[in-house]
Structures are given as structure tokens and as C-alpha cells.
Short mmCIF file of C-alpha atoms and ligand atoms in Angstrom, two decimals:
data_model
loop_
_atom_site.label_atom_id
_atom_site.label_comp_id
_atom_site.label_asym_id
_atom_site.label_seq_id
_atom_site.Cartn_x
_atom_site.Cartn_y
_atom_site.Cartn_z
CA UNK A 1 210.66 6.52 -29.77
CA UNK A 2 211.56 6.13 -33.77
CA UNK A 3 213.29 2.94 -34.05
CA UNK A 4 215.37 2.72 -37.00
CA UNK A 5 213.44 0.70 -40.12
CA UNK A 6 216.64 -1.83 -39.93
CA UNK A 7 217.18 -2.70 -36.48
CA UNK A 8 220.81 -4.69 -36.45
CA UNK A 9 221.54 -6.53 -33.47
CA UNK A 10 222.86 -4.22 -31.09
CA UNK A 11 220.56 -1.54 -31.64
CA UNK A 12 218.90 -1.00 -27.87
CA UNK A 13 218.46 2.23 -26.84
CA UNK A 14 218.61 2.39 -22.67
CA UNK A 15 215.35 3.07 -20.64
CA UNK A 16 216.73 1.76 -16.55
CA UNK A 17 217.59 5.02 -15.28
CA UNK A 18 219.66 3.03 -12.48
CA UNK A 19 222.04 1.94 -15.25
CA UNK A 20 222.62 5.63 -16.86
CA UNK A 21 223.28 6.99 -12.80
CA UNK A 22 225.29 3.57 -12.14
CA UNK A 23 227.56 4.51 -15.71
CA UNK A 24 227.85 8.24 -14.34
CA UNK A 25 228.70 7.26 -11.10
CA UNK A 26 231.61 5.47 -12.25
CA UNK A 27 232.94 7.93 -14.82
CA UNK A 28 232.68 10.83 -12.60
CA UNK A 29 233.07 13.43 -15.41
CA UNK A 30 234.26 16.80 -14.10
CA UNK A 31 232.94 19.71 -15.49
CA UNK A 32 234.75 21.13 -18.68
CA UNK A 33 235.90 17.30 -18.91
CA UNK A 34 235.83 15.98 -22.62
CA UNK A 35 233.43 12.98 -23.18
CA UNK A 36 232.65 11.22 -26.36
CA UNK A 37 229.18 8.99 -26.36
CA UNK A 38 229.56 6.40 -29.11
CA UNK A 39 226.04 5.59 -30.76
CA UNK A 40 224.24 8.65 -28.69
CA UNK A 41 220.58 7.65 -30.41
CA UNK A 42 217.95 9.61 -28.89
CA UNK A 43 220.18 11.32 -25.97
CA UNK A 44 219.18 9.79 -23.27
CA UNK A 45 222.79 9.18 -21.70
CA UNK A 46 223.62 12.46 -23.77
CA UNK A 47 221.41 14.58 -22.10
CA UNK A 48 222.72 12.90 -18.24
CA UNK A 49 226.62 13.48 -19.58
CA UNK A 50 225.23 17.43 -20.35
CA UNK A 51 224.09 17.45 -17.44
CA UNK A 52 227.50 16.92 -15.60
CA UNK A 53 229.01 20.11 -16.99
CA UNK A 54 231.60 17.90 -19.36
CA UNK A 55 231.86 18.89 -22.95
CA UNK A 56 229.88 15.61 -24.93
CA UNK A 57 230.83 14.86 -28.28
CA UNK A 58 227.84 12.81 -29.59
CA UNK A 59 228.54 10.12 -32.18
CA UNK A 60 225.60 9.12 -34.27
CA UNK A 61 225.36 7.51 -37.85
CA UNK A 62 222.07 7.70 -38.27
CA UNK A 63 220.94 10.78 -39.94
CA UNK A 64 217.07 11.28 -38.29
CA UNK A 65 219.03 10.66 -34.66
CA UNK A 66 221.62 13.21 -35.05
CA UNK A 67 219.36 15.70 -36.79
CA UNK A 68 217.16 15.28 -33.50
CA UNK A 69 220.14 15.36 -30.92
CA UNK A 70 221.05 18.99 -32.42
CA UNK A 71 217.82 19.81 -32.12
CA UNK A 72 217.33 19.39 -28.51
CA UNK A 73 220.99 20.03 -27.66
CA UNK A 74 221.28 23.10 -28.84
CA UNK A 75 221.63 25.30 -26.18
CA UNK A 76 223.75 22.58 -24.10
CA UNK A 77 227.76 21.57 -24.47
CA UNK A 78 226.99 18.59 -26.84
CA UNK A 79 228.46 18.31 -30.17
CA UNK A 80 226.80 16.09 -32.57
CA UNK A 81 228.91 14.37 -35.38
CA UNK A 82 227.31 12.21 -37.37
CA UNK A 83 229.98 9.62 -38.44
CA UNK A 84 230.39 6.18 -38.38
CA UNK A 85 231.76 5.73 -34.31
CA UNK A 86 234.41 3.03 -36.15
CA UNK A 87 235.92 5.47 -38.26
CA UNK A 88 235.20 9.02 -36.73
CA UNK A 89 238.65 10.82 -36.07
CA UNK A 90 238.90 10.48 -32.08
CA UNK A 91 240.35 13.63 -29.78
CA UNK A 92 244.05 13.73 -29.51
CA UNK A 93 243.06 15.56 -26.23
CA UNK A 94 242.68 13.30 -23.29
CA UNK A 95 239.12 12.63 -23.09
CA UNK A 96 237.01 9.61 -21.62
CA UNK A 97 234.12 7.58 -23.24
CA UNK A 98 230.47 6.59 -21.95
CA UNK A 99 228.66 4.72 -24.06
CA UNK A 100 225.74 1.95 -24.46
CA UNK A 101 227.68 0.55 -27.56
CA UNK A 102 225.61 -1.16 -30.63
CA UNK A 103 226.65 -4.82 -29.40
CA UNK A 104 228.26 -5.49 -33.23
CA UNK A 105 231.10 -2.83 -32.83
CA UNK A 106 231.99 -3.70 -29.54
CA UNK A 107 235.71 -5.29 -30.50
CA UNK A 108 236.13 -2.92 -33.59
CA UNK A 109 235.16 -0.27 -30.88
CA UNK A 110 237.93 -1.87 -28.00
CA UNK A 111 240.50 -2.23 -31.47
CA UNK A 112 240.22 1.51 -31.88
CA UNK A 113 240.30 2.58 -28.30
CA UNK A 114 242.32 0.44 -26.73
CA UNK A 115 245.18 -0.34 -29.28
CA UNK A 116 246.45 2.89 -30.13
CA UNK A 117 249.43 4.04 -27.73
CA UNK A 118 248.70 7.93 -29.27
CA UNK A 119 245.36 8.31 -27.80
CA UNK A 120 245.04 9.82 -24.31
CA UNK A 121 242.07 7.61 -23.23
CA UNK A 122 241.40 8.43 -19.60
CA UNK A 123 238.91 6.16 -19.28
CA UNK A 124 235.73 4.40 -20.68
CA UNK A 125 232.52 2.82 -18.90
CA UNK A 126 230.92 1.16 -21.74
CA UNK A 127 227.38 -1.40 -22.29
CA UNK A 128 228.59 -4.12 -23.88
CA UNK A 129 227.41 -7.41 -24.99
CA UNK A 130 227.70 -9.78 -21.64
CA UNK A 131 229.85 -12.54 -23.23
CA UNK A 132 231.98 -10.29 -24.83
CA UNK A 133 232.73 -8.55 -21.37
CA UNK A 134 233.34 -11.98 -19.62
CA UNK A 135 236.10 -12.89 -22.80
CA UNK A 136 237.49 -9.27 -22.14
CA UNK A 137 238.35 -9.81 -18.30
CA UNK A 138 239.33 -13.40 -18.47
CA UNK A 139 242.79 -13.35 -16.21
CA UNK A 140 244.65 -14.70 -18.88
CA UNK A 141 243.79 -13.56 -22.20
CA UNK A 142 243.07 -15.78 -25.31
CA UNK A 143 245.35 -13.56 -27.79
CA UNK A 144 247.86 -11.26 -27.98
CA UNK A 145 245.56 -8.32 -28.95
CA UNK A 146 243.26 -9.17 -26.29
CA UNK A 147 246.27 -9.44 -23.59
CA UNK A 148 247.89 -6.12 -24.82
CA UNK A 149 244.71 -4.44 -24.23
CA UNK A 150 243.97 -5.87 -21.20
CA UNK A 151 248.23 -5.25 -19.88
CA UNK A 152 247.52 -1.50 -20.20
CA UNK A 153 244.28 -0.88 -18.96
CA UNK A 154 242.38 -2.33 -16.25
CA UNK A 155 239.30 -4.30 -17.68
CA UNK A 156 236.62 -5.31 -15.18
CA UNK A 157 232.47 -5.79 -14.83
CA UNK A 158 230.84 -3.19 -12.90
CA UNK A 159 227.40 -4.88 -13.07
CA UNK A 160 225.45 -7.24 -15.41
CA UNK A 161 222.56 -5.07 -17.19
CA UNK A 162 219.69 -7.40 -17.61
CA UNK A 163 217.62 -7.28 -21.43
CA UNK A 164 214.82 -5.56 -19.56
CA UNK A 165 216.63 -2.09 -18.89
CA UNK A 166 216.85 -1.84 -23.23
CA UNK A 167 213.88 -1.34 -25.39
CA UNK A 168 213.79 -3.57 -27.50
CA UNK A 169 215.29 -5.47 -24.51
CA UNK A 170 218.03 -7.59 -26.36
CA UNK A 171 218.15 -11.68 -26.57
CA UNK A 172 221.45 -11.81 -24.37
CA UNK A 173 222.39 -9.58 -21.09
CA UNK A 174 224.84 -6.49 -21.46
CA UNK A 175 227.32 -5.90 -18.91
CA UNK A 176 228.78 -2.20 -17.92
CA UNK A 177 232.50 -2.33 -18.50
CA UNK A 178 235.31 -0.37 -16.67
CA UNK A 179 238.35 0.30 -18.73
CA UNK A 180 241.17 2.32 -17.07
CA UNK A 181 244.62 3.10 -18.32
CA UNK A 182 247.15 1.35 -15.43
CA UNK A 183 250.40 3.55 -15.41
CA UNK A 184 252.20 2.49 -17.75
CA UNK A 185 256.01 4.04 -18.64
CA UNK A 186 256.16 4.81 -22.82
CA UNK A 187 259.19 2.63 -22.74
CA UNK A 188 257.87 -0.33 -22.11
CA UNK A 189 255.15 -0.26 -24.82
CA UNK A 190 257.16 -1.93 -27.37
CA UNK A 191 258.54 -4.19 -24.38
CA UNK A 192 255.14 -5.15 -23.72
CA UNK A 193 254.14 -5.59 -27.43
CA UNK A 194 257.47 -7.80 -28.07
CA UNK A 195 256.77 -10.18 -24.94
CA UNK A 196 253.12 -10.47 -26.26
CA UNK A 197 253.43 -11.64 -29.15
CA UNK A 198 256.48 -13.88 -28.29
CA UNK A 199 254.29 -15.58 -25.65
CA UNK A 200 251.17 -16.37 -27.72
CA UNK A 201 253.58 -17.23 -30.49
CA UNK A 202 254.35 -20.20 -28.34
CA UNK A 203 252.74 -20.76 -25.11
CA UNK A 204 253.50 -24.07 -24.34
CA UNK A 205 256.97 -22.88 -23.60
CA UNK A 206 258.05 -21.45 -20.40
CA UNK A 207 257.60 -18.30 -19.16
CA UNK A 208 261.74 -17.51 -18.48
CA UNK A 209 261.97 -19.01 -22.17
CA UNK A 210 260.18 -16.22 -23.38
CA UNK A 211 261.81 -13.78 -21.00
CA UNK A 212 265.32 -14.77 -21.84
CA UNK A 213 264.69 -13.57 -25.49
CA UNK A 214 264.45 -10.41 -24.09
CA UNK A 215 267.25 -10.49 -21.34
CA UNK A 216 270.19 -12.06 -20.59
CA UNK A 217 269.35 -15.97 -20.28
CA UNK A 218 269.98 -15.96 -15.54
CA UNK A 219 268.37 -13.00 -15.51
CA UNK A 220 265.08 -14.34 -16.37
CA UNK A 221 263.86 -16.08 -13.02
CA UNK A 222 265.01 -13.30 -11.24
CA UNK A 223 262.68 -11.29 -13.36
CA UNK A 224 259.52 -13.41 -13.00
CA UNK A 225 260.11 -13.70 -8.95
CA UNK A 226 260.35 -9.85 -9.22
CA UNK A 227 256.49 -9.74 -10.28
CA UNK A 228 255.61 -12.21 -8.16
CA UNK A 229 255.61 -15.10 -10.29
CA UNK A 230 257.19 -18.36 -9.27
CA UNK A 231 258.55 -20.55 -12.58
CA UNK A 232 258.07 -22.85 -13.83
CA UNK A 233 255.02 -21.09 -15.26
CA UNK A 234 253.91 -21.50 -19.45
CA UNK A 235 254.04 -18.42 -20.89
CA UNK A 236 250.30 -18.95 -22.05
CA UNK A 237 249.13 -18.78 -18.54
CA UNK A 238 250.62 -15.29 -17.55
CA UNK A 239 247.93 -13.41 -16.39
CA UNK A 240 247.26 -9.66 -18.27
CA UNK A 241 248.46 -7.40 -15.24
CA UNK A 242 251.70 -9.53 -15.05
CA UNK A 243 252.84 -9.38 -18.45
CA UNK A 244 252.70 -5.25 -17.76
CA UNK A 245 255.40 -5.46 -14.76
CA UNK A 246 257.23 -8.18 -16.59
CA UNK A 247 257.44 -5.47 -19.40
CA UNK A 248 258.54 -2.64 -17.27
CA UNK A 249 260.85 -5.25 -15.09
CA UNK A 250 262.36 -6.12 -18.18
CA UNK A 251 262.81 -2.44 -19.51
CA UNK A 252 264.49 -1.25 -15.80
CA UNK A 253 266.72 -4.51 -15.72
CA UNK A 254 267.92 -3.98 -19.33
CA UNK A 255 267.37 -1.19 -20.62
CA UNK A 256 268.76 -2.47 -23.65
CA UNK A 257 265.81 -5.02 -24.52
CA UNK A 258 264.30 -1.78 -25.86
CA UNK A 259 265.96 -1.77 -28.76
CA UNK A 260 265.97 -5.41 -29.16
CA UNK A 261 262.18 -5.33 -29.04
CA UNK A 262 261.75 -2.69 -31.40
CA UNK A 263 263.90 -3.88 -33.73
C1 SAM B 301 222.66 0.68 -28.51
S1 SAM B 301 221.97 2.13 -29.24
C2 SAM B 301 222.25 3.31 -27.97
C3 SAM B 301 221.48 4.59 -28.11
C4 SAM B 301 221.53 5.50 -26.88
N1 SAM B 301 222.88 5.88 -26.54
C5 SAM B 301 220.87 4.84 -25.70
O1 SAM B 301 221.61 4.40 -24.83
O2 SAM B 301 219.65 4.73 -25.67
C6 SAM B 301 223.19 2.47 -30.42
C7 SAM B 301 223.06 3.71 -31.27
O3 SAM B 301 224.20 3.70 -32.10
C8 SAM B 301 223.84 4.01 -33.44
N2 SAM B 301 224.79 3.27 -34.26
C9 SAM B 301 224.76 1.98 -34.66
N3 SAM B 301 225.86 1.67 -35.36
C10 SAM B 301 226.61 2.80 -35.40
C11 SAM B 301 227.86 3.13 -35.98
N4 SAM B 301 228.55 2.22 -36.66
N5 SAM B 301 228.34 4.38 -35.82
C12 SAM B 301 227.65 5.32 -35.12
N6 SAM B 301 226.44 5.06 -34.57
C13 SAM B 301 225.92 3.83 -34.69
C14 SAM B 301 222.42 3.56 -33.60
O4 SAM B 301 221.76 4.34 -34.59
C15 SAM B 301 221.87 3.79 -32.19
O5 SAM B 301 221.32 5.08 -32.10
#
């Protein structure tokens, strides 16, 4: 297999078959399903996804990788578009995502899939650096972008892939991450967003401090103890899933907090 002459970290193209069936398994595509591979390479996962009966759109930046993947996808439902996977224009369709990511985009990769509300991301089962994984499915968050992401879709570690399943086999393990979008009412995006940044703003303060900025001051116990949560609590120790039904809570018990938040 050509290697590229520049090899930046990241670049590991997949060779434990186990780990391609173990990423299908989990994504389940159905046939006619739209599927974009970030960083397709060679087309080893390519060809697998093809072979499912979705539609693969094949991301490659390298020119000699693409070239090849149109070769030998030719007669198969595989687009190739060679683009840069951080700036290539992403479906407006819903569509899911399988990838073994370059371990250097991984968060500009997450930034782009995860933080735009317009995208109709159904899904995602993505290799990704190991450490990067663990930091993504902490309980509680270490930033606001990391907890909005992680309040509207369901982050966890399907397995850790070891170096030896890459060739080259990397210096650190990879880990297959599961990303799927919880249910989530439209209306409480900018809830959610508001409370977010509120909360890492200051969290040393407590949780029904933050809340009452959003809701009438004795309504914000009431609110936590609907989600579960008993105060006192700091509003730095929420956990991701929470701040989502504190968001819609909030947007049910007052529905005015909408426009508060958005304004
Ligand atoms: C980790 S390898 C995975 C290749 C293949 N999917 C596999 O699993 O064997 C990443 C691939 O992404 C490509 N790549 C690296 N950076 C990229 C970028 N910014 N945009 C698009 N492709 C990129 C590399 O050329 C390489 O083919």
C-alpha cells in the first residue's frame, strides 16, 4: 500500500478486519442510506460501506488516493470528492458518518459535526485518537463546547482499537466512538446553549443560581428535582445528559426563557 511521502500523525490506514465489521455492526447502514467516510484512503472501510447497499460519499484530500478510489469504485454507489474533510460542504440530507479519522482533525472534525443545529446527523461511529475519546465522554464536560456537544448527542466508547489493527500501527491506542443525536426539541437549542455557557461562565456557583437566570428565582429547585438532581449541586458538576432535560425542563416550565436566552 502507497503511503503518502509525508505521513502526519494520524495517518493509519486500518488492516483488523474485526474493527471495520465491529464499526458496521454498530452503524447498521440500510440500503439507499447516505454515508459519508471522512479520510477514505485506500477504501478499505469504503469498499465494506459499498457493500451494505448505502450510498458512500468518500472524502479524500489526497490526490493519488482519490484518483485510485474512482478507479476501483466505479461501478459501485461511492462518490469520491476530493476535498479537505474540514471544509468539504456536508449533506443537508440526513446522512450518518463512518470513519477511521486522521487523529489531528478529530475536534475540528467533532466542531463541524457536532456543533451545527442545521445538519441532520443521524449518527457517526468514528476511530479516534484514545485520549481524545476518554476527554469526549467524561460525565461532566471540561467546556461549554465540549458539554453542548455531548447534551445533544450521546457520546460513548464502543471498544479500544489497539496500534496493531493500523499500519503503520500508531504510538497511542484509537478508540471507536458512538455519537447519536438524543431527541432533542428545536426549542430548547438556544435554552441549552444559554445554560451552557452561563454554567462554565461560573461554575463555582450553584446549579439553581444558574437556573434562576433563566426562570423565575422558586422555580429553580423545582426544576433541578425534576431531572433528578438534588441541590445543592455547582453548576460545574452537572453532568452532559442533565443539562439537556434541564434545557427542555426549563423551556416547558417557561416557555418564556426562550426569548430570554436568545436574546
Ligand atoms: C487514518 S487514514 C484512514 C484511511 C482509510 N479510511 C483506512 O481506514 O484505512 C486517513 C486518511 O485521510 C486522509 N486525510 C488526511 N487528512 C485529511 C484531510 N484534512 N481531509 C481529507 N482527507 C484527509 C489521508 O490521506 C488518509 O488517506
Amino acid at each position: 500500500m502507497r503511503v503518502p511521502a509525508v505521513n502526519p500523525s494520524g495517518v493509519h490506514f486500518l488492516r483488523d478486519r474485526t474493527v471495520i465489521a465491529g464499526l458496521l455492526r454498530s452503524a447498521r447502514p440500510d440500503a439507499g442510506d447516505l454515508v459519508l467516510e471522512l479520510g477514505a484512503g485506500p477504501g478499505v472501510l469504503t469498499a465494506a460501506l459499498a457493500g451494505t447497499g448505502a450510498r458512500v460519499v468518500a472524502v479524500e484530500r489526497d490526490a493519488a488516493f482519490a484518483a485510485r478510489l474512482r478507479r476501483r469504485f466505479a461501478h459501485r454507489p461511492v462518490t469520491v470528492v476530493q476535498d479537505d474533510l474540514r471544509r468539504v460542504r456536508l449533506p443537508r440530507r440526513p446522512f450518518a458518518v463512518v470513519a477511521n479519522l486522521p487523529f489531528a482533525t478529530g475536534t475540528a472534525t467533532l466542531r463541524r459535526l457536532l456543533g451545527d443545529p442545521g445538519l441532520r446527523l443521524r449518527g457517526a461511529d468514528l476511530l479516534v485518537e484514545w485520549g481524545f475519546a476518554r476527554r469526549l465522554t467524561r460525565p461532566v464536560p471540561r467546556d461549554a463546547e465540549t458539554a453542548g456537544w455531548a447534551a445533544r448527542y450521546q457520546l460513548r466508547i464502543a471498544r479500544r482499537v489497539p496500534p496493531a489493527a493500523f499500519s503503520p500501527a500508531p504510538r497511542v491506542a484509537a478508540a471507536h466512538l458512538v455519537v447519536r443525536p438524543r431527541e432533542l426539541d428545536r426549542r430548547t437549542l438556544p435554552v441549552l446553549r444559554a445554560l451552557l455557557a452561563d454554567a462554565y461562565r461560573r461554575p463555582a456557583a450553584p446549579l439553581t443560581a444558574v437556573l434562576a437566570a433563566h426562570v423565575p428565582g422558586g422555580r429553580a429547585h423545582r426544576l433541578a428535582r425534576s431531572t433528578g438532581i438534588a441541590p445543592p449541586v455547582l453548576a460545574g458538576a452537572v453532568p452532559a445528559a442533565a443539562w439537556a432535560e434541564l434545557a427542555a425542563a426549563v423551556v416547558v416550565a417557561e416557555p418564556a426563557a426562550r426569548a430570554r436566552s436568545i436574546s
